[in-house]
mmCIF file of C-alpha atoms and ligand atoms in Angstrom:
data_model
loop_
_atom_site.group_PDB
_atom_site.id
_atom_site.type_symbol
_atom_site.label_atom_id
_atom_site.label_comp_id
_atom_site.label_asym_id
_atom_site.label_seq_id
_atom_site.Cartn_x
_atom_site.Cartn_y
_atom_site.Cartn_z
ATOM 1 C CA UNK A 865 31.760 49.058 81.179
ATOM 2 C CA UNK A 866 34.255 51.559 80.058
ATOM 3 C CA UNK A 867 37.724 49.871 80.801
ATOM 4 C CA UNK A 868 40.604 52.041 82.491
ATOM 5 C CA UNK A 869 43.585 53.113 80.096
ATOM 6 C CA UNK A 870 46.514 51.698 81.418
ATOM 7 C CA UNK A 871 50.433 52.214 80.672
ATOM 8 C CA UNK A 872 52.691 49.296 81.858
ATOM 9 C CA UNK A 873 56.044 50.773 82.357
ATOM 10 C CA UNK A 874 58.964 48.541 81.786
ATOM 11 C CA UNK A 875 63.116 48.454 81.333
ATOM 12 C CA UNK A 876 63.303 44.550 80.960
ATOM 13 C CA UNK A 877 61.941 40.784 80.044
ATOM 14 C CA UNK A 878 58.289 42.368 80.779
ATOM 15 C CA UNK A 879 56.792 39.137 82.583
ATOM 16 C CA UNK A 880 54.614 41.173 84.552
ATOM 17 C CA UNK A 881 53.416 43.127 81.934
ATOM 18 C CA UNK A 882 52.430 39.808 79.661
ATOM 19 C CA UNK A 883 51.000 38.745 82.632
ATOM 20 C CA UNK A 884 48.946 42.226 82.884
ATOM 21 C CA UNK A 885 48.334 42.231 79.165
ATOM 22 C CA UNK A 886 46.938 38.677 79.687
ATOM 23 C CA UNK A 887 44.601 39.702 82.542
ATOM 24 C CA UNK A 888 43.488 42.500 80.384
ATOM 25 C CA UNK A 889 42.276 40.206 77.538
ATOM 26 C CA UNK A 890 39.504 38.981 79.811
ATOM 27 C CA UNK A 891 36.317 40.131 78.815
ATOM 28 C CA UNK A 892 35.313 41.254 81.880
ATOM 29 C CA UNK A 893 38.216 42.795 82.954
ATOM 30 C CA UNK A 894 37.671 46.590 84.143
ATOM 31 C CA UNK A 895 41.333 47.865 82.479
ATOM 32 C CA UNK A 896 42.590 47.637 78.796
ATOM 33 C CA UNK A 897 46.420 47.710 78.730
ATOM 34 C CA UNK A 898 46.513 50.491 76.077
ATOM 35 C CA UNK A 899 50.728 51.418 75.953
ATOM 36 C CA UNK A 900 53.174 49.697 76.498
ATOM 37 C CA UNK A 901 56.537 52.133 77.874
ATOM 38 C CA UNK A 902 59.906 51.276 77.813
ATOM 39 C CA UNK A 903 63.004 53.722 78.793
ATOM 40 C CA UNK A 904 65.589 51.523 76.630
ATOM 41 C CA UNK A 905 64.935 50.605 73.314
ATOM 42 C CA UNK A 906 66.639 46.880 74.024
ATOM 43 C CA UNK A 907 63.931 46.042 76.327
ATOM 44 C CA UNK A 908 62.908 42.508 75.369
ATOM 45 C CA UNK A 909 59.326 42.850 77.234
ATOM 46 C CA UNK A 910 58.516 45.383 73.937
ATOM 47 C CA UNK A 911 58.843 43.029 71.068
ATOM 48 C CA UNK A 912 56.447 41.087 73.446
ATOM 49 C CA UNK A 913 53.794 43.740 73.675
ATOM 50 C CA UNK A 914 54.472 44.280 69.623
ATOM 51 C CA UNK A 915 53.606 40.422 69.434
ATOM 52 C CA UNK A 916 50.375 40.502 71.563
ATOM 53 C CA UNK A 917 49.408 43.740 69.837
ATOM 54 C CA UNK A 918 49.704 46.187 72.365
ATOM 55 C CA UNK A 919 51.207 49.923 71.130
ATOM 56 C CA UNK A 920 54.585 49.990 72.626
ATOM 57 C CA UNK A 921 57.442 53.706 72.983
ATOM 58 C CA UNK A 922 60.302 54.625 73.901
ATOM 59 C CA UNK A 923 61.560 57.214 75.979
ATOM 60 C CA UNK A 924 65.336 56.712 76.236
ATOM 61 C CA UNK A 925 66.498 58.332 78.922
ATOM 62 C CA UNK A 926 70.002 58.393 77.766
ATOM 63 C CA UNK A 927 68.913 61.035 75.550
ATOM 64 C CA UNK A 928 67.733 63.395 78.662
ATOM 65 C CA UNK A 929 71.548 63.238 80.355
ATOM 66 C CA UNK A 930 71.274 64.576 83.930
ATOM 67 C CA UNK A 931 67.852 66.160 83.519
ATOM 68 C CA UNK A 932 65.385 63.483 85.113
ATOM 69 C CA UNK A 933 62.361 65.963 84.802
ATOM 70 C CA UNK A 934 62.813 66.292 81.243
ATOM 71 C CA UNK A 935 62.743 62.915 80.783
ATOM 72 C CA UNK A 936 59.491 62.472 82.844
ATOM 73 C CA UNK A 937 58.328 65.308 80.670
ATOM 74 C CA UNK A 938 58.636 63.318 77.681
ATOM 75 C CA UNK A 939 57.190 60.211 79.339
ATOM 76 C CA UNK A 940 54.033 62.101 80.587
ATOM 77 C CA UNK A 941 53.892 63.740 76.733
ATOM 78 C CA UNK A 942 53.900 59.829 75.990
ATOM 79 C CA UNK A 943 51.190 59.020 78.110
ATOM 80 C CA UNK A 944 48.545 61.618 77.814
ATOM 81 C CA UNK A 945 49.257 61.027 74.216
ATOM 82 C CA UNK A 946 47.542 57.332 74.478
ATOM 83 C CA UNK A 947 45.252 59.145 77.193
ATOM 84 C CA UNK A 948 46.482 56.988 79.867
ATOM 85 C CA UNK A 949 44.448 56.797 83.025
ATOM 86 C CA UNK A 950 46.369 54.491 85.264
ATOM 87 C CA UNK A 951 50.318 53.721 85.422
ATOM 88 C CA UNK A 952 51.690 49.875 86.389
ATOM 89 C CA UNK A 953 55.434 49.928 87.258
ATOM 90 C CA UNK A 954 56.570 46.301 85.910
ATOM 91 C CA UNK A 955 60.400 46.363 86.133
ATOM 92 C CA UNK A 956 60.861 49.912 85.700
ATOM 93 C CA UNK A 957 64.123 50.756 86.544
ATOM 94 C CA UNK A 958 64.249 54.375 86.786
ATOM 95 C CA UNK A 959 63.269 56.481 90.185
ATOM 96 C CA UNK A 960 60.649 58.699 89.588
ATOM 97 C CA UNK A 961 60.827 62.561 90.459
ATOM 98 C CA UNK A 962 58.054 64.044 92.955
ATOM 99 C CA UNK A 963 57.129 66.350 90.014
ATOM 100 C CA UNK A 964 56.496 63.044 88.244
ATOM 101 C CA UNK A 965 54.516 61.167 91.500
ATOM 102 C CA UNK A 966 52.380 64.293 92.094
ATOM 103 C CA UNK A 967 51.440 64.346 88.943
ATOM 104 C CA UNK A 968 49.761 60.661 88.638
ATOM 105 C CA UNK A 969 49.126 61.095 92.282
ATOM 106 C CA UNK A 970 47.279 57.880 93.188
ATOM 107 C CA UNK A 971 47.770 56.543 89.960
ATOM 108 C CA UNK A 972 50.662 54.650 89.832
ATOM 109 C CA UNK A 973 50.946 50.977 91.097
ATOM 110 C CA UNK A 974 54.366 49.309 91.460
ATOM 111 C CA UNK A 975 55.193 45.409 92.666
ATOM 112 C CA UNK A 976 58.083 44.676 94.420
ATOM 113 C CA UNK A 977 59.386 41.805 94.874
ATOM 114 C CA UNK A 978 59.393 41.321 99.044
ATOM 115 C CA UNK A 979 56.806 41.456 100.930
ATOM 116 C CA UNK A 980 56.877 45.613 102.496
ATOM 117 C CA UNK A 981 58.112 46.927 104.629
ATOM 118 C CA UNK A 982 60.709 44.308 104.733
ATOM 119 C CA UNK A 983 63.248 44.317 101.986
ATOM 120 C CA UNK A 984 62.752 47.830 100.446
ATOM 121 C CA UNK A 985 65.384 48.716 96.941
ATOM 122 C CA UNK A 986 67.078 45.830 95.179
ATOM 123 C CA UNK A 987 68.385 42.595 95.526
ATOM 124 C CA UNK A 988 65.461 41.196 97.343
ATOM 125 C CA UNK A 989 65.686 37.491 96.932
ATOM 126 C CA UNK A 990 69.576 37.385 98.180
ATOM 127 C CA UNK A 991 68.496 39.598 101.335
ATOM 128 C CA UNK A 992 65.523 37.665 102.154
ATOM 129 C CA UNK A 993 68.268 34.499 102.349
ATOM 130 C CA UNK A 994 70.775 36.050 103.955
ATOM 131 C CA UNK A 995 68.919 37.554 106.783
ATOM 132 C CA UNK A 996 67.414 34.048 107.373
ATOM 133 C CA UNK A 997 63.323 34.644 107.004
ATOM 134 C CA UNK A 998 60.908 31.913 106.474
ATOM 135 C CA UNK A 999 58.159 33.795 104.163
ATOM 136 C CA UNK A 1000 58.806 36.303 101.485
ATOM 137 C CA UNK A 1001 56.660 36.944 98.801
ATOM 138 C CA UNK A 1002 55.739 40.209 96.646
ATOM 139 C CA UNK A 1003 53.571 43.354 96.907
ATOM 140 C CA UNK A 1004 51.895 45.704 94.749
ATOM 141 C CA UNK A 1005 51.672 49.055 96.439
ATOM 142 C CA UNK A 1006 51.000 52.668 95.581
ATOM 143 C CA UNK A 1007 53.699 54.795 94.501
ATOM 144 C CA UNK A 1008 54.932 57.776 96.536
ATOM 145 C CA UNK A 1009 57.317 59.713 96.692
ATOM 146 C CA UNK A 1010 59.247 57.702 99.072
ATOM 147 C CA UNK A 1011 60.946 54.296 97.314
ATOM 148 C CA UNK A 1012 58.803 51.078 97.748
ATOM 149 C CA UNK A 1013 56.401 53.327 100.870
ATOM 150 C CA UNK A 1014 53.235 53.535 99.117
ATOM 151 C CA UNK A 1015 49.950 52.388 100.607
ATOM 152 C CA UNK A 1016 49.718 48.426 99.854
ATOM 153 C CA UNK A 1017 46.993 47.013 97.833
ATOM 154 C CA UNK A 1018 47.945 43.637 97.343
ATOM 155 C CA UNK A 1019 50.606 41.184 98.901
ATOM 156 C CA UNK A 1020 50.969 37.331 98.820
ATOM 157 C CA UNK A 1021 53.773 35.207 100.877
ATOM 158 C CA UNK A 1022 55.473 32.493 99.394
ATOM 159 C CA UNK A 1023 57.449 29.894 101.795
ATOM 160 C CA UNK A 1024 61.563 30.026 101.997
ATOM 161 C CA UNK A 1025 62.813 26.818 101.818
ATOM 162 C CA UNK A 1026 65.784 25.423 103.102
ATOM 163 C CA UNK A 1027 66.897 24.314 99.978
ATOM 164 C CA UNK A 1028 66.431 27.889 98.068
ATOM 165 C CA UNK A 1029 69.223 29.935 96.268
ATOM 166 C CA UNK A 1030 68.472 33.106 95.135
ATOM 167 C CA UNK A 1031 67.077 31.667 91.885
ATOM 168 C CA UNK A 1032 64.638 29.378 92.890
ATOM 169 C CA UNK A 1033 63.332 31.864 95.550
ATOM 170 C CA UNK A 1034 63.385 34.381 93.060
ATOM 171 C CA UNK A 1035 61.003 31.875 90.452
ATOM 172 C CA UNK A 1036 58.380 31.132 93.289
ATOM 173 C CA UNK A 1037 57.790 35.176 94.128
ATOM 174 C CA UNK A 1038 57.417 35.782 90.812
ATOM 175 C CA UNK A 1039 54.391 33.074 90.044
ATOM 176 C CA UNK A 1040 52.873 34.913 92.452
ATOM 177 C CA UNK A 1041 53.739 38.809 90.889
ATOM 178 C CA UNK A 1042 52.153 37.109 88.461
ATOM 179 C CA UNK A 1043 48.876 36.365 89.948
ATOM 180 C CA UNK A 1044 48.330 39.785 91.849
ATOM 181 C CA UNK A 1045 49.496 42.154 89.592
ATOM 182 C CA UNK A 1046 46.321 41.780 87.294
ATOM 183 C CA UNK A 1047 44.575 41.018 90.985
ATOM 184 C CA UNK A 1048 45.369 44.154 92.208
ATOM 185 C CA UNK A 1049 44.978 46.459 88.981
ATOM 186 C CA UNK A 1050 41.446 44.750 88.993
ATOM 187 C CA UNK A 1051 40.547 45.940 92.323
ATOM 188 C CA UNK A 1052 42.320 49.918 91.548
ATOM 189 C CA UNK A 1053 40.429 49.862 88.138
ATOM 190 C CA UNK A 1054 36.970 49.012 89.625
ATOM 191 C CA UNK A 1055 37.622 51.606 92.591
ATOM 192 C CA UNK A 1056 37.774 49.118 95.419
ATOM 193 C CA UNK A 1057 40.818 50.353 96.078
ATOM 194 C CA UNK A 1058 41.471 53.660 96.319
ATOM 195 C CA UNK A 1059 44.649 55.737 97.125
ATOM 196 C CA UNK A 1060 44.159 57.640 100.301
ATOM 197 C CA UNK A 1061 47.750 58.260 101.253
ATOM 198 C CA UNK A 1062 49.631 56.886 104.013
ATOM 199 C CA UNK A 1063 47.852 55.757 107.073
ATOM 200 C CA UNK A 1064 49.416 58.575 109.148
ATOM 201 C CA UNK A 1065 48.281 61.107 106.674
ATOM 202 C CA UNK A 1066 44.447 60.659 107.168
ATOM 203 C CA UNK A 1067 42.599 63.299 109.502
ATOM 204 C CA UNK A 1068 42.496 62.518 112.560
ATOM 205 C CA UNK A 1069 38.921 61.314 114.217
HETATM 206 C C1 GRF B 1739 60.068 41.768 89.052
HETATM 207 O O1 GRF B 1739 60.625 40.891 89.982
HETATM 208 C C2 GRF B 1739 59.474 42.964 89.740
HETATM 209 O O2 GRF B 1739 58.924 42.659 90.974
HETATM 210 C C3 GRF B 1739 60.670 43.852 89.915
HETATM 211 O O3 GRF B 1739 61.422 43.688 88.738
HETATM 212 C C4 GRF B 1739 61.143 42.413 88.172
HETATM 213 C C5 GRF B 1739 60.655 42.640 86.778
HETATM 214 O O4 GRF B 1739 60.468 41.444 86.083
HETATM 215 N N1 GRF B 1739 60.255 45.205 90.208
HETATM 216 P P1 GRF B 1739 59.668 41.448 84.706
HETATM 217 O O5 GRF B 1739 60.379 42.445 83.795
HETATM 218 O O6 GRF B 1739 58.260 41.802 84.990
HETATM 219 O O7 GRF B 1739 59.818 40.035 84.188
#
């Protein structure tokens, strides 16, 4: 088995990504995490990757001003450097250009943390509260060009309980981002998922 080359993207703590990187250690599993990608240098998720062995860059994009393509130019430099075949968003703060998206079409997998469509950009946890719902949970999805719209490969509910602040609901989705990130990679990596654009894109019968 030849195991997919995979970038993990991140700006933060990385738990996602340990939790890929972890997956990844299996034996068996179909992807090796092969770069780890960071656009700030402070990102604490990198000295993880550094500690489990994993190749880590930056791409700063401080450095790139106003320009957002040039700084996608750099990261793709980055990743077909490692020869990267697949791209997991884990915390990656920065919107990505269509230029960028076209690119890696069907290649880049992001997980947010609601479960889509409901609760699309940030602050998740606190709108899930205030608007009163009684599951939430997190989803991995294809990236598009449209923010948090891509086709979904994997989502998992999680209860909200009366007794949840923001924190505590926040703790319980992310056990589970934890559980189907490396889920859902697994599935893209073998090809039993497949990117085949929005449901209202396919030919009609
Ligand atoms: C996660 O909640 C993820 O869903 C969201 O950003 C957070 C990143 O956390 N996109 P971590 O850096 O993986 O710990």
């Amino acid at each position: 088995m030849t195991k997919k080359r995979v970038a993990v993207l991140i700006s933060g703590r990385g738990s996602n990504m340990v939790a890929l990187i972890e997956a990844a250690q299996g034996k068996d599993y179909p992807a090796e995490i092969a770069l780890v990608l960071s656009n700030r240098p402070d990102a604490a998720g990198l000295a993880r990757a550094r500690d489990a062995g994993i190749a880590t860059a930056v791409v700063d994009h401080y450095r790139f001003g106003d320009d957002r393509e040039a700084f996608e130019r750099a990261l793709d430099d980055e990743l077909r450097k490692y020869r990267i075949e697949l791209i997991c968003l884990a915390g990656f703060m920065r919107l990505l250009t269509s230029w960028f998206i076209r690119r890696w079409r069907g290649r880049i997998l992001n997980i947010h943390p609601a479960l889509l469509p409901q609760f699309k950009g940030l602050h998740t946890h606190r709108r899930a509260l205030d608007a009163g719902v009684k599951q939430h949970g997190a989803t991995v999805h294809f990236v598009v060009e449209e923010t948090d719209a891509g086709p979904i490969v994997l989502q998992q509910s999680v209860p909200v309980l009366e007794s949840d602040t923001e924190e505590t609901l926040a703790a319980r989705v992310l056990e589970i981002e934890h559980r189907i990130y490396p889920e859902a990679l697994r599935l893209v990596a073998e090809g039993r998922a497949k990117f085949a654009g929005a449901r209202d894109e396919a030919p009609a019968r």
